[in-house]
Amino acid sequence: MGKFQKKRGKASPEVSTASLPDIIFMLLFFFMVVTVLRDSEKKVDVVTPQVTELTKLEKKSLVNHIFIGRPVEKYKAVYGTKPRIQLGDKFASLDEIPLFLEKHKSKVSENMRGGIKTSLKIDNSVTMGIVADVKLALRKAGQLLVNYSAKPRAD
Amino acid sequence: MAKTSSRDRMKNEINAGSMADIAFLLLIFFLVTTTIVEDKGVLVKLPPWSEEPPDITKLKTRNVYSVLVNADNQLLVRGEEMKVKDLKDNAKIFIKNPQRLENMAENPKKAIISMKNDRGTKYKTYLEVYNELKAAYNELRDEEALARFGKEYEFCSKDQRKEIRTDIPLVISEAEPTAFGEEN
């Protein structure tokens, strides 16, 4: 320590690192703001299929999500293993879909309502029966823009 | 500790050097936990709901490319069995009909892909089939765009894209699923 100080002398050519924490904090706040914590508890297991023709969903506020999958482990005892629909953070039946869509619609400003998309997050193992029922419910509710959520596949 | 440091340095300040480390730690935590969820998927426009079933008798059979998927996830394309991986190329040939065959689409505008599945079909298979059909159209559009404007479809201007879209419209009609298979 003593040796070190002698060498340096009186002038300190050190770069000030005092602002480093500020810079890091700025980055930190950025990530804290960007991070979206899951707002709804996952009640069904969803592993989406892998495809090649993907479209990115933009404008998150215009997207509502419908999950279809088998109940997760802790709900299996109550809800069984058959595929179920999850709207928001709870299990739902088909006839709750119109209300769910309407609730989401009311949060969107009027001139943007034409662009509302429904993101269907459907598990790989689900059969088409329940999917067809949901599709029919969406069509009846006038919600025609649908996105089958999927992961990219490398060919 | 504080006493010795103040004696040594003759200055009374808190060492802020470790602040950066603490902030880094937090930063790395958030970096790791953040999953910038990018919602991607296959975008589909469903047909509007109407009580009456659509009238398809007007269509010529040569323009219809029927794809049936059964509950065992097997494909029947225009009466013949097919693998999913062959579907795209087959569909492309059908839509474009480069040799002007009698039994294929008159032109891309008139081509209609009709898809029907069973309630027991796996969603995975359904989406893969849909994806292949969409890929066929996307590739056709790309080829057309390259031939016409010398660049791929997605790099074309809005008007150019519209021109190609009207010439090669994406028409995938889906029939009500049959209910032979077991749902689970």
Short mmCIF file of N, CA, C and O in Angstrom, two decimals, chain A residues 62-134:
data_model
loop_
_atom_site.label_atom_id
_atom_site.label_comp_id
_atom_site.label_asym_id
_atom_site.label_seq_id
_atom_site.Cartn_x
_atom_site.Cartn_y
_atom_site.Cartn_z
N LEU A 62 -53.21 -4.50 -27.83
CA LEU A 62 -54.30 -4.92 -28.70
C LEU A 62 -54.45 -6.44 -28.75
O LEU A 62 -55.22 -6.96 -29.53
N VAL A 63 -53.70 -7.12 -27.93
CA VAL A 63 -53.72 -8.58 -28.00
C VAL A 63 -54.32 -9.16 -26.72
O VAL A 63 -53.96 -8.76 -25.62
N ASN A 64 -55.25 -10.07 -26.88
CA ASN A 64 -55.70 -10.82 -25.71
C ASN A 64 -55.32 -12.29 -25.88
O ASN A 64 -55.13 -12.77 -26.99
N HIS A 65 -55.17 -12.94 -24.78
CA HIS A 65 -54.64 -14.31 -24.82
C HIS A 65 -55.66 -15.33 -24.33
O HIS A 65 -56.32 -15.11 -23.33
N ILE A 66 -55.73 -16.40 -25.07
CA ILE A 66 -56.54 -17.53 -24.62
C ILE A 66 -55.62 -18.74 -24.57
O ILE A 66 -54.94 -19.04 -25.54
N PHE A 67 -55.58 -19.37 -23.43
CA PHE A 67 -54.72 -20.55 -23.27
C PHE A 67 -55.57 -21.82 -23.32
O PHE A 67 -56.65 -21.87 -22.73
N ILE A 68 -55.07 -22.80 -24.03
CA ILE A 68 -55.73 -24.10 -24.01
C ILE A 68 -54.66 -25.16 -23.75
O ILE A 68 -53.66 -25.23 -24.46
N GLY A 69 -54.89 -25.94 -22.73
CA GLY A 69 -53.93 -26.99 -22.42
C GLY A 69 -54.44 -27.83 -21.27
O GLY A 69 -55.55 -27.62 -20.77
N ARG A 70 -53.61 -28.77 -20.87
CA ARG A 70 -54.00 -29.61 -19.76
C ARG A 70 -53.65 -28.92 -18.45
O ARG A 70 -52.61 -28.26 -18.36
N PRO A 71 -54.50 -29.05 -17.44
CA PRO A 71 -54.22 -28.40 -16.15
C PRO A 71 -52.86 -28.79 -15.59
O PRO A 71 -52.43 -29.93 -15.77
N VAL A 72 -52.20 -27.85 -14.95
CA VAL A 72 -50.90 -28.16 -14.36
C VAL A 72 -51.09 -29.09 -13.16
O VAL A 72 -52.19 -29.25 -12.63
N GLU A 73 -49.97 -29.65 -12.75
CA GLU A 73 -49.99 -30.71 -11.74
C GLU A 73 -50.94 -30.44 -10.56
O GLU A 73 -51.75 -31.27 -10.19
N LYS A 74 -50.85 -29.23 -10.01
CA LYS A 74 -51.60 -29.02 -8.77
C LYS A 74 -53.11 -28.88 -8.97
O LYS A 74 -53.87 -28.98 -8.02
N TYR A 75 -53.53 -28.67 -10.23
CA TYR A 75 -54.98 -28.59 -10.47
C TYR A 75 -55.53 -29.88 -11.05
O TYR A 75 -56.72 -29.99 -11.33
N LYS A 76 -54.65 -30.86 -11.25
CA LYS A 76 -55.10 -32.10 -11.89
C LYS A 76 -56.15 -32.81 -11.07
O LYS A 76 -57.10 -33.38 -11.61
N ALA A 77 -55.99 -32.76 -9.75
CA ALA A 77 -56.92 -33.45 -8.88
C ALA A 77 -58.33 -32.89 -9.03
O ALA A 77 -59.31 -33.61 -9.00
N VAL A 78 -58.42 -31.57 -9.19
CA VAL A 78 -59.72 -30.92 -9.26
C VAL A 78 -60.27 -30.90 -10.68
O VAL A 78 -61.45 -31.18 -10.91
N TYR A 79 -59.41 -30.57 -11.65
CA TYR A 79 -59.90 -30.33 -13.01
C TYR A 79 -59.63 -31.47 -13.98
O TYR A 79 -59.98 -31.39 -15.15
N GLY A 80 -58.94 -32.52 -13.52
CA GLY A 80 -58.67 -33.65 -14.40
C GLY A 80 -57.58 -33.35 -15.40
O GLY A 80 -56.87 -32.36 -15.30
N THR A 81 -57.44 -34.24 -16.37
CA THR A 81 -56.35 -34.09 -17.33
C THR A 81 -56.83 -33.70 -18.72
O THR A 81 -56.06 -33.55 -19.63
N LYS A 82 -58.12 -33.55 -18.87
CA LYS A 82 -58.65 -33.12 -20.17
C LYS A 82 -58.24 -31.68 -20.42
O LYS A 82 -58.09 -30.89 -19.50
N PRO A 83 -58.03 -31.30 -21.70
CA PRO A 83 -57.66 -29.91 -21.99
C PRO A 83 -58.72 -28.93 -21.51
O PRO A 83 -59.92 -29.20 -21.59
N ARG A 84 -58.25 -27.82 -20.98
CA ARG A 84 -59.16 -26.79 -20.47
C ARG A 84 -58.77 -25.44 -21.06
O ARG A 84 -57.64 -25.23 -21.50
N ILE A 85 -59.72 -24.52 -21.00
CA ILE A 85 -59.46 -23.17 -21.47
C ILE A 85 -59.11 -22.29 -20.28
O ILE A 85 -59.75 -22.38 -19.24
N GLN A 86 -58.10 -21.48 -20.43
CA GLN A 86 -57.79 -20.50 -19.40
C GLN A 86 -57.92 -19.10 -19.98
O GLN A 86 -57.29 -18.75 -20.96
N LEU A 87 -58.78 -18.30 -19.35
CA LEU A 87 -58.94 -16.90 -19.73
C LEU A 87 -58.45 -16.06 -18.57
O LEU A 87 -58.90 -16.24 -17.45
N GLY A 88 -57.56 -15.13 -18.85
CA GLY A 88 -57.00 -14.35 -17.76
C GLY A 88 -56.30 -15.27 -16.79
O GLY A 88 -55.44 -16.04 -17.18
N ASP A 89 -56.72 -15.27 -15.54
CA ASP A 89 -56.03 -16.14 -14.59
C ASP A 89 -56.92 -17.25 -14.04
O ASP A 89 -56.66 -17.79 -12.98
N LYS A 90 -57.99 -17.55 -14.76
CA LYS A 90 -58.81 -18.65 -14.25
C LYS A 90 -59.33 -19.56 -15.36
O LYS A 90 -59.38 -19.18 -16.53
N PHE A 91 -59.69 -20.76 -14.94
CA PHE A 91 -60.29 -21.70 -15.87
C PHE A 91 -61.63 -21.14 -16.32
O PHE A 91 -62.34 -20.49 -15.56
N ALA A 92 -61.96 -21.38 -17.57
CA ALA A 92 -63.21 -20.83 -18.06
C ALA A 92 -63.87 -21.82 -19.00
O ALA A 92 -63.25 -22.77 -19.46
N SER A 93 -65.14 -21.57 -19.26
CA SER A 93 -65.83 -22.40 -20.23
C SER A 93 -66.02 -21.60 -21.51
O SER A 93 -65.71 -20.41 -21.57
N LEU A 94 -66.52 -22.27 -22.54
CA LEU A 94 -66.64 -21.63 -23.85
C LEU A 94 -67.51 -20.39 -23.83
O LEU A 94 -67.21 -19.40 -24.50
N ASP A 95 -68.59 -20.41 -23.05
CA ASP A 95 -69.51 -19.28 -23.11
C ASP A 95 -69.02 -18.07 -22.32
O ASP A 95 -69.68 -17.04 -22.28
N GLU A 96 -67.84 -18.19 -21.73
CA GLU A 96 -67.27 -17.00 -21.08
C GLU A 96 -66.39 -16.20 -22.04
O GLU A 96 -65.94 -15.11 -21.71
N ILE A 97 -66.14 -16.78 -23.20
CA ILE A 97 -65.25 -16.11 -24.17
C ILE A 97 -65.77 -14.75 -24.64
O ILE A 97 -65.02 -13.78 -24.63
N PRO A 98 -67.06 -14.65 -25.04
CA PRO A 98 -67.54 -13.34 -25.50
C PRO A 98 -67.36 -12.23 -24.46
O PRO A 98 -66.91 -11.13 -24.79
N LEU A 99 -67.64 -12.55 -23.21
CA LEU A 99 -67.50 -11.57 -22.14
C LEU A 99 -66.04 -11.16 -21.97
O LEU A 99 -65.71 -9.99 -21.80
N PHE A 100 -65.18 -12.15 -22.05
CA PHE A 100 -63.75 -11.91 -21.93
C PHE A 100 -63.27 -10.97 -23.04
O PHE A 100 -62.53 -10.01 -22.79
N LEU A 101 -63.73 -11.23 -24.26
CA LEU A 101 -63.33 -10.39 -25.40
C LEU A 101 -63.87 -8.98 -25.22
O LEU A 101 -63.18 -8.00 -25.49
N GLU A 102 -65.10 -8.91 -24.74
CA GLU A 102 -65.74 -7.61 -24.56
C GLU A 102 -65.02 -6.78 -23.49
O GLU A 102 -64.81 -5.58 -23.65
N LYS A 103 -64.59 -7.46 -22.45
CA LYS A 103 -63.87 -6.78 -21.37
C LYS A 103 -62.56 -6.20 -21.89
O LYS A 103 -62.18 -5.08 -21.54
N HIS A 104 -61.89 -6.99 -22.71
CA HIS A 104 -60.63 -6.51 -23.28
C HIS A 104 -60.88 -5.35 -24.23
O HIS A 104 -60.15 -4.37 -24.25
N LYS A 105 -61.94 -5.48 -25.00
CA LYS A 105 -62.27 -4.45 -25.98
C LYS A 105 -62.51 -3.10 -25.31
O LYS A 105 -62.12 -2.07 -25.82
N SER A 106 -63.17 -3.16 -24.16
CA SER A 106 -63.51 -1.90 -23.48
C SER A 106 -62.28 -1.14 -23.01
O SER A 106 -62.33 0.05 -22.77
N LYS A 107 -61.15 -1.85 -22.90
CA LYS A 107 -59.93 -1.18 -22.47
C LYS A 107 -59.19 -0.53 -23.65
O LYS A 107 -58.26 0.23 -23.45
N VAL A 108 -59.60 -0.89 -24.85
CA VAL A 108 -58.92 -0.38 -26.04
C VAL A 108 -59.69 0.80 -26.59
O VAL A 108 -60.92 0.79 -26.61
N SER A 109 -58.97 1.83 -27.01
CA SER A 109 -59.66 3.01 -27.53
C SER A 109 -60.39 2.65 -28.82
O SER A 109 -59.97 1.78 -29.57
N GLU A 110 -61.47 3.39 -29.06
CA GLU A 110 -62.42 2.99 -30.09
C GLU A 110 -61.83 2.83 -31.49
O GLU A 110 -62.16 1.89 -32.20
N ASN A 111 -60.93 3.74 -31.84
CA ASN A 111 -60.43 3.67 -33.21
C ASN A 111 -59.41 2.56 -33.43
O ASN A 111 -58.99 2.30 -34.55
N MET A 112 -59.02 1.91 -32.35
CA MET A 112 -58.03 0.84 -32.48
C MET A 112 -58.68 -0.54 -32.44
O MET A 112 -58.02 -1.55 -32.60
N ARG A 113 -59.97 -0.58 -32.23
CA ARG A 113 -60.62 -1.86 -31.96
C ARG A 113 -60.58 -2.83 -33.13
O ARG A 113 -60.66 -4.03 -32.95
N GLY A 114 -60.48 -2.29 -34.35
CA GLY A 114 -60.42 -3.18 -35.51
C GLY A 114 -59.17 -4.03 -35.53
O GLY A 114 -59.13 -5.06 -36.20
N GLY A 115 -58.15 -3.60 -34.82
CA GLY A 115 -56.88 -4.32 -34.87
C GLY A 115 -56.66 -5.29 -33.74
O GLY A 115 -55.56 -5.81 -33.57
N ILE A 116 -57.71 -5.54 -32.98
CA ILE A 116 -57.54 -6.46 -31.85
C ILE A 116 -57.31 -7.87 -32.34
O ILE A 116 -58.03 -8.38 -33.21
N LYS A 117 -56.28 -8.48 -31.80
CA LYS A 117 -55.97 -9.86 -32.18
C LYS A 117 -56.09 -10.76 -30.97
O LYS A 117 -55.82 -10.34 -29.85
N THR A 118 -56.46 -11.98 -31.23
CA THR A 118 -56.49 -12.96 -30.16
C THR A 118 -55.33 -13.92 -30.36
O THR A 118 -55.16 -14.49 -31.44
N SER A 119 -54.53 -14.04 -29.35
CA SER A 119 -53.42 -14.98 -29.42
C SER A 119 -53.83 -16.28 -28.75
O SER A 119 -54.12 -16.31 -27.57
N LEU A 120 -53.89 -17.30 -29.55
CA LEU A 120 -54.28 -18.61 -29.01
C LEU A 120 -53.03 -19.37 -28.65
O LEU A 120 -52.23 -19.72 -29.51
N LYS A 121 -52.87 -19.59 -27.35
CA LYS A 121 -51.71 -20.36 -26.91
C LYS A 121 -52.18 -21.76 -26.61
O LYS A 121 -52.80 -22.01 -25.58
N ILE A 122 -51.92 -22.63 -27.53
CA ILE A 122 -52.48 -23.98 -27.45
C ILE A 122 -51.36 -24.99 -27.36
O ILE A 122 -50.36 -24.91 -28.06
N ASP A 123 -51.57 -25.95 -26.48
CA ASP A 123 -50.57 -26.98 -26.26
C ASP A 123 -50.52 -27.96 -27.44
O ASP A 123 -51.51 -28.22 -28.09
N ASN A 124 -49.31 -28.44 -27.68
CA ASN A 124 -49.05 -29.44 -28.72
C ASN A 124 -49.99 -30.62 -28.71
O ASN A 124 -50.43 -31.09 -29.75
N SER A 125 -50.27 -31.12 -27.52
CA SER A 125 -50.93 -32.42 -27.41
C SER A 125 -52.45 -32.33 -27.47
O SER A 125 -53.13 -33.34 -27.50
N VAL A 126 -52.96 -31.09 -27.51
CA VAL A 126 -54.42 -30.92 -27.50
C VAL A 126 -55.00 -31.36 -28.85
O VAL A 126 -54.36 -31.18 -29.88
N THR A 127 -56.18 -31.95 -28.82
CA THR A 127 -56.81 -32.30 -30.09
C THR A 127 -57.69 -31.15 -30.57
O THR A 127 -58.03 -30.25 -29.81
N MET A 128 -58.08 -31.23 -31.84
CA MET A 128 -58.72 -30.08 -32.48
C MET A 128 -60.14 -29.81 -32.00
O MET A 128 -60.67 -28.74 -32.26
N GLY A 129 -60.75 -30.73 -31.32
CA GLY A 129 -62.13 -30.54 -30.91
C GLY A 129 -62.34 -29.26 -30.14
O GLY A 129 -63.12 -28.39 -30.53
N ILE A 130 -61.58 -29.10 -29.08
CA ILE A 130 -61.72 -27.91 -28.23
C ILE A 130 -61.27 -26.66 -28.97
O ILE A 130 -61.85 -25.58 -28.82
N VAL A 131 -60.26 -26.82 -29.84
CA VAL A 131 -59.78 -25.68 -30.62
C VAL A 131 -60.86 -25.21 -31.58
O VAL A 131 -61.11 -24.00 -31.73
N ALA A 132 -61.53 -26.17 -32.22
CA ALA A 132 -62.60 -25.83 -33.15
C ALA A 132 -63.74 -25.12 -32.42
O ALA A 132 -64.30 -24.15 -32.93
N ASP A 133 -64.04 -25.58 -31.21
CA ASP A 133 -65.08 -24.94 -30.42
C ASP A 133 -64.72 -23.49 -30.09
O ASP A 133 -65.55 -22.58 -30.19
N VAL A 134 -63.46 -23.28 -29.72
CA VAL A 134 -63.02 -21.92 -29.39
C VAL A 134 -63.04 -21.04 -30.63
O VAL A 134 -63.48 -19.89 -30.59
#
